[in-house]
Amino acid sequence: MRCLRCQGFLIAIQMRDMGQPPVTGWRCLLCGAMTDPGIEANRVSQSPPIRSGARLPGAPVRRVKKERSQ
Ligand SMILES: [Zn+2]
């Protein structure tokens, strides 16, 4: 499990809301961001996953060869 903001290491914590049973959530050791299953679900349902366009150095560039129909 990695932090959504900084990719830091997350530790499991018990989160308590008033009048609610304790929920297991996550806290980032680096930036301190708190995540609980509800937040995670909202995030997933609202925004599509962001794809990183970064290429690894030295990675081959994928070229698509188009065959000519003529
Ligand atoms: Zn973080």
CSV table of N, CA, C and O and ligand atoms in Angstrom, one decimal:
chain,number,residue,atom,x,y,z
A,1,MET,N,0.8,-1.2,0.0
A,1,MET,CA,0.0,0.0,0.0
A,1,MET,C,0.9,1.2,0.0
A,1,MET,O,1.7,1.4,0.9
A,2,ARG,N,0.7,2.1,-1.0
A,2,ARG,CA,1.5,3.3,-1.1
A,2,ARG,C,0.6,4.6,-1.1
A,2,ARG,O,-0.5,4.6,-1.4
A,3,CYS,N,1.2,5.6,-0.6
A,3,CYS,CA,0.5,6.9,-0.5
A,3,CYS,C,0.2,7.4,-1.9
A,3,CYS,O,1.0,7.3,-2.8
A,4,LEU,N,-1.1,7.9,-2.0
A,4,LEU,CA,-1.5,8.4,-3.3
A,4,LEU,C,-0.9,9.7,-3.7
A,4,LEU,O,-0.8,10.1,-4.8
A,5,ARG,N,-0.4,10.4,-2.7
A,5,ARG,CA,0.2,11.8,-2.9
A,5,ARG,C,1.7,11.7,-3.2
A,5,ARG,O,2.2,12.3,-4.1
A,6,CYS,N,2.4,10.9,-2.3
A,6,CYS,CA,3.9,11.0,-2.4
A,6,CYS,C,4.5,9.6,-2.6
A,6,CYS,O,5.7,9.4,-2.6
A,7,GLN,N,3.6,8.6,-2.7
A,7,GLN,CA,4.1,7.2,-2.9
A,7,GLN,C,4.9,6.7,-1.7
A,7,GLN,O,5.7,5.8,-1.8
A,8,GLY,N,4.7,7.4,-0.5
A,8,GLY,CA,5.4,7.0,0.7
A,8,GLY,C,4.7,5.7,1.3
A,8,GLY,O,3.7,5.2,0.8
A,9,PHE,N,5.4,5.2,2.3
A,9,PHE,CA,4.9,4.0,2.9
A,9,PHE,C,3.7,4.3,3.9
A,9,PHE,O,3.8,5.2,4.6
A,10,LEU,N,2.7,3.5,3.7
A,10,LEU,CA,1.5,3.7,4.6
A,10,LEU,C,1.5,2.7,5.7
A,10,LEU,O,1.8,1.5,5.5
A,11,ILE,N,1.0,3.1,6.9
A,11,ILE,CA,0.8,2.2,8.0
A,11,ILE,C,-0.7,2.2,8.3
A,11,ILE,O,-1.4,3.2,8.1
A,12,ALA,N,-1.1,1.0,8.8
A,12,ALA,CA,-2.5,0.9,9.1
A,12,ALA,C,-2.8,1.5,10.5
A,12,ALA,O,-2.0,1.4,11.4
A,13,ILE,N,-3.8,2.3,10.5
A,13,ILE,CA,-4.2,2.9,11.8
A,13,ILE,C,-5.7,2.7,12.0
A,13,ILE,O,-6.5,2.4,11.1
A,14,GLN,N,-6.1,2.8,13.3
A,14,GLN,CA,-7.5,2.8,13.6
A,14,GLN,C,-8.1,4.2,13.7
A,14,GLN,O,-7.6,5.0,14.4
A,15,MET,N,-9.1,4.4,12.8
A,15,MET,CA,-9.7,5.7,12.8
A,15,MET,C,-11.1,5.6,13.5
A,15,MET,O,-11.9,4.7,13.2
A,16,ARG,N,-11.4,6.6,14.3
A,16,ARG,CA,-12.6,6.6,15.0
A,16,ARG,C,-13.4,7.9,14.7
A,16,ARG,O,-12.9,9.0,14.8
A,17,ASP,N,-14.7,7.7,14.3
A,17,ASP,CA,-15.6,8.8,14.1
A,17,ASP,C,-16.6,8.8,15.3
A,17,ASP,O,-16.8,7.7,15.8
A,18,MET,N,-17.1,9.9,15.6
A,18,MET,CA,-18.1,10.0,16.8
A,18,MET,C,-19.3,9.1,16.4
A,18,MET,O,-19.9,9.3,15.4
A,19,GLY,N,-19.6,8.1,17.3
A,19,GLY,CA,-20.7,7.3,17.1
A,19,GLY,C,-20.6,6.2,16.0
A,19,GLY,O,-21.5,5.6,15.7
A,20,GLN,N,-19.4,6.1,15.5
A,20,GLN,CA,-19.1,5.1,14.4
A,20,GLN,C,-18.2,4.1,15.0
A,20,GLN,O,-17.3,4.4,15.8
A,21,PRO,N,-18.3,2.9,14.5
A,21,PRO,CA,-17.3,1.8,14.9
A,21,PRO,C,-15.9,2.2,14.3
A,21,PRO,O,-15.9,2.8,13.2
A,22,PRO,N,-14.9,1.8,15.0
A,22,PRO,CA,-13.5,2.1,14.4
A,22,PRO,C,-13.3,1.5,13.1
A,22,PRO,O,-13.7,0.4,12.8
A,23,VAL,N,-12.6,2.3,12.2
A,23,VAL,CA,-12.4,1.9,10.9
A,23,VAL,C,-10.9,1.8,10.7
A,23,VAL,O,-10.1,2.6,11.2
A,24,THR,N,-10.4,0.8,10.0
A,24,THR,CA,-9.0,0.7,9.7
A,24,THR,C,-8.7,1.6,8.5
A,24,THR,O,-9.2,1.4,7.5
A,25,GLY,N,-7.8,2.5,8.8
A,25,GLY,CA,-7.4,3.4,7.7
A,25,GLY,C,-5.9,3.4,7.5
A,25,GLY,O,-5.2,2.5,8.0
A,26,TRP,N,-5.4,4.3,6.7
A,26,TRP,CA,-4.0,4.3,6.4
A,26,TRP,C,-3.4,5.7,6.7
A,26,TRP,O,-4.0,6.7,6.4
A,27,ARG,N,-2.2,5.8,7.2
A,27,ARG,CA,-1.5,7.1,7.3
A,27,ARG,C,-0.1,7.0,6.7
A,27,ARG,O,0.6,6.0,6.9
A,28,CYS,N,0.2,8.0,6.0
A,28,CYS,CA,1.5,8.0,5.3
A,28,CYS,C,2.6,8.4,6.2
A,28,CYS,O,2.5,9.4,7.0
A,29,LEU,N,3.7,7.7,6.2
A,29,LEU,CA,4.8,8.0,7.1
A,29,LEU,C,5.6,9.3,6.6
A,29,LEU,O,6.2,9.9,7.4
A,30,LEU,N,5.5,9.6,5.4
A,30,LEU,CA,6.2,10.7,4.8
A,30,LEU,C,5.5,12.0,4.9
A,30,LEU,O,6.0,13.0,5.4
A,31,CYS,N,4.3,12.1,4.3
A,31,CYS,CA,3.6,13.3,4.3
A,31,CYS,C,2.4,13.4,5.3
A,31,CYS,O,1.8,14.4,5.5
A,32,GLY,N,2.1,12.3,5.9
A,32,GLY,CA,1.1,12.3,7.0
A,32,GLY,C,-0.3,12.2,6.4
A,32,GLY,O,-1.3,12.4,7.2
A,33,ALA,N,-0.5,12.0,5.2
A,33,ALA,CA,-1.8,12.0,4.6
A,33,ALA,C,-2.6,10.8,5.2
A,33,ALA,O,-2.1,9.7,5.3
A,34,MET,N,-3.9,11.1,5.5
A,34,MET,CA,-4.7,10.0,6.1
A,34,MET,C,-5.7,9.5,5.0
A,34,MET,O,-6.2,10.3,4.2
A,35,THR,N,-5.8,8.2,4.9
A,35,THR,CA,-6.7,7.6,4.0
A,35,THR,C,-7.6,6.6,4.7
A,35,THR,O,-7.0,5.8,5.4
A,36,ASP,N,-8.9,6.7,4.5
A,36,ASP,CA,-9.7,5.6,5.0
A,36,ASP,C,-10.4,5.0,3.8
A,36,ASP,O,-10.4,5.5,2.7
A,37,PRO,N,-11.0,3.8,4.1
A,37,PRO,CA,-11.6,3.1,2.9
A,37,PRO,C,-12.7,3.9,2.2
A,37,PRO,O,-12.8,3.8,1.0
A,38,GLY,N,-13.4,4.8,3.0
A,38,GLY,CA,-14.4,5.6,2.3
A,38,GLY,C,-13.8,6.6,1.4
A,38,GLY,O,-14.2,6.8,0.3
A,39,ILE,N,-12.7,7.3,1.8
A,39,ILE,CA,-12.0,8.2,1.0
A,39,ILE,C,-11.5,7.5,-0.3
A,39,ILE,O,-11.6,8.0,-1.3
A,40,GLU,N,-10.9,6.4,0.0
A,40,GLU,CA,-10.4,5.6,-1.2
A,40,GLU,C,-11.5,5.3,-2.2
A,40,GLU,O,-11.3,5.5,-3.4
A,41,ALA,N,-12.6,4.9,-1.7
A,41,ALA,CA,-13.7,4.6,-2.6
A,41,ALA,C,-14.2,5.8,-3.4
A,41,ALA,O,-14.4,5.7,-4.6
A,42,ASN,N,-14.3,6.9,-2.7
A,42,ASN,CA,-14.7,8.2,-3.4
A,42,ASN,C,-13.7,8.6,-4.4
A,42,ASN,O,-14.1,8.9,-5.5
A,43,ARG,N,-12.5,8.5,-4.1
A,43,ARG,CA,-11.4,8.9,-5.1
A,43,ARG,C,-11.5,8.0,-6.3
A,43,ARG,O,-11.4,8.5,-7.4
A,44,VAL,N,-11.7,6.7,-6.1
A,44,VAL,CA,-11.7,5.8,-7.2
A,44,VAL,C,-12.9,6.1,-8.1
A,44,VAL,O,-12.8,6.1,-9.3
A,45,SER,N,-14.1,6.3,-7.5
A,45,SER,CA,-15.3,6.5,-8.2
A,45,SER,C,-15.4,7.9,-8.9
A,45,SER,O,-16.0,8.0,-9.9
A,46,GLN,N,-14.7,8.9,-8.4
A,46,GLN,CA,-14.8,10.2,-9.0
A,46,GLN,C,-13.8,10.4,-10.1
A,46,GLN,O,-14.1,11.0,-11.1
A,47,SER,N,-12.6,10.0,-9.9
A,47,SER,CA,-11.6,10.3,-10.9
A,47,SER,C,-10.9,9.1,-11.5
A,47,SER,O,-10.6,8.1,-10.8
A,48,PRO,N,-10.7,9.0,-12.8
A,48,PRO,CA,-10.1,7.9,-13.4
A,48,PRO,C,-8.6,7.9,-13.0
A,48,PRO,O,-8.0,8.9,-12.7
A,49,PRO,N,-8.0,6.7,-13.0
A,49,PRO,CA,-6.6,6.6,-12.6
A,49,PRO,C,-5.7,7.5,-13.6
A,49,PRO,O,-5.9,7.5,-14.8
A,50,ILE,N,-4.7,8.1,-13.0
A,50,ILE,CA,-3.9,9.0,-13.8
A,50,ILE,C,-2.7,8.1,-14.3
A,50,ILE,O,-2.0,7.5,-13.5
A,51,ARG,N,-2.5,8.1,-15.6
A,51,ARG,CA,-1.4,7.3,-16.1
A,51,ARG,C,-0.2,8.2,-16.2
A,51,ARG,O,-0.3,9.3,-16.7
A,52,SER,N,0.9,7.7,-15.8
A,52,SER,CA,2.1,8.4,-15.9
A,52,SER,C,2.7,8.2,-17.3
A,52,SER,O,2.8,7.1,-17.7
A,53,GLY,N,3.0,9.3,-17.9
A,53,GLY,CA,3.5,9.2,-19.2
A,53,GLY,C,5.0,9.2,-19.2
A,53,GLY,O,5.7,9.2,-20.3
A,54,ALA,N,5.6,9.1,-18.0
A,54,ALA,CA,7.1,9.1,-17.9
A,54,ALA,C,7.7,7.8,-18.5
A,54,ALA,O,7.2,6.7,-18.2
A,55,ARG,N,8.7,7.9,-19.2
A,55,ARG,CA,9.4,6.8,-19.7
A,55,ARG,C,10.6,6.5,-18.9
A,55,ARG,O,11.3,7.4,-18.5
A,56,LEU,N,10.9,5.3,-18.7
A,56,LEU,CA,12.2,5.0,-18.0
A,56,LEU,C,13.3,5.3,-18.9
A,56,LEU,O,13.3,5.1,-20.1
A,57,PRO,N,14.4,5.8,-18.3
A,57,PRO,CA,15.6,6.1,-19.1
A,57,PRO,C,16.1,4.9,-19.8
A,57,PRO,O,16.3,3.9,-19.1
A,58,GLY,N,16.4,5.0,-21.0
A,58,GLY,CA,17.0,3.8,-21.7
A,58,GLY,C,15.9,2.8,-22.2
A,58,GLY,O,16.2,1.9,-22.9
A,59,ALA,N,14.7,3.1,-21.9
A,59,ALA,CA,13.6,2.2,-22.4
A,59,ALA,C,13.4,2.5,-23.9
A,59,ALA,O,13.5,3.6,-24.3
A,60,PRO,N,13.2,1.4,-24.6
A,60,PRO,CA,13.1,1.5,-26.0
A,60,PRO,C,11.8,2.3,-26.4
A,60,PRO,O,10.7,2.1,-25.7
A,61,VAL,N,11.8,3.1,-27.4
A,61,VAL,CA,10.6,3.8,-27.8
A,61,VAL,C,9.8,2.9,-28.7
A,61,VAL,O,10.4,2.3,-29.6
A,62,ARG,N,8.6,2.7,-28.3
A,62,ARG,CA,7.7,1.8,-29.1
A,62,ARG,C,7.2,2.5,-30.4
A,62,ARG,O,6.6,3.5,-30.3
A,63,ARG,N,7.6,1.9,-31.4
A,63,ARG,CA,7.1,2.4,-32.7
A,63,ARG,C,6.1,1.5,-33.3
A,63,ARG,O,6.3,0.3,-33.4
A,64,VAL,N,5.1,2.1,-33.8
A,64,VAL,CA,4.1,1.3,-34.5
A,64,VAL,C,4.3,1.4,-36.0
A,64,VAL,O,4.3,2.5,-36.6
A,65,LYS,N,4.5,0.3,-36.6
A,65,LYS,CA,4.7,0.3,-38.1
A,65,LYS,C,3.4,0.1,-38.7
A,65,LYS,O,2.6,-0.8,-38.5
A,66,LYS,N,3.1,1.1,-39.5
A,66,LYS,CA,1.8,1.0,-40.3
A,66,LYS,C,2.1,0.4,-41.6
A,66,LYS,O,3.0,0.8,-42.4
A,67,GLU,N,1.3,-0.6,-41.9
A,67,GLU,CA,1.5,-1.2,-43.2
A,67,GLU,C,0.7,-0.5,-44.3
A,67,GLU,O,-0.5,-0.1,-44.0
A,68,ARG,N,1.3,-0.2,-45.3
A,68,ARG,CA,0.6,0.6,-46.4
A,68,ARG,C,-0.3,-0.3,-47.2
A,68,ARG,O,0.1,-1.5,-47.5
A,69,SER,N,-1.5,0.1,-47.4
A,69,SER,CA,-2.5,-0.7,-48.0
A,69,SER,C,-2.3,-0.7,-49.6
A,69,SER,O,-3.0,-1.4,-50.2
A,70,GLN,N,-1.4,0.1,-50.1
A,70,GLN,CA,-1.2,0.1,-51.5
A,70,GLN,C,-0.2,-0.9,-52.0
A,70,GLN,O,0.9,-1.0,-51.4
B,1,ZN,ZN,2.4,10.6,1.5
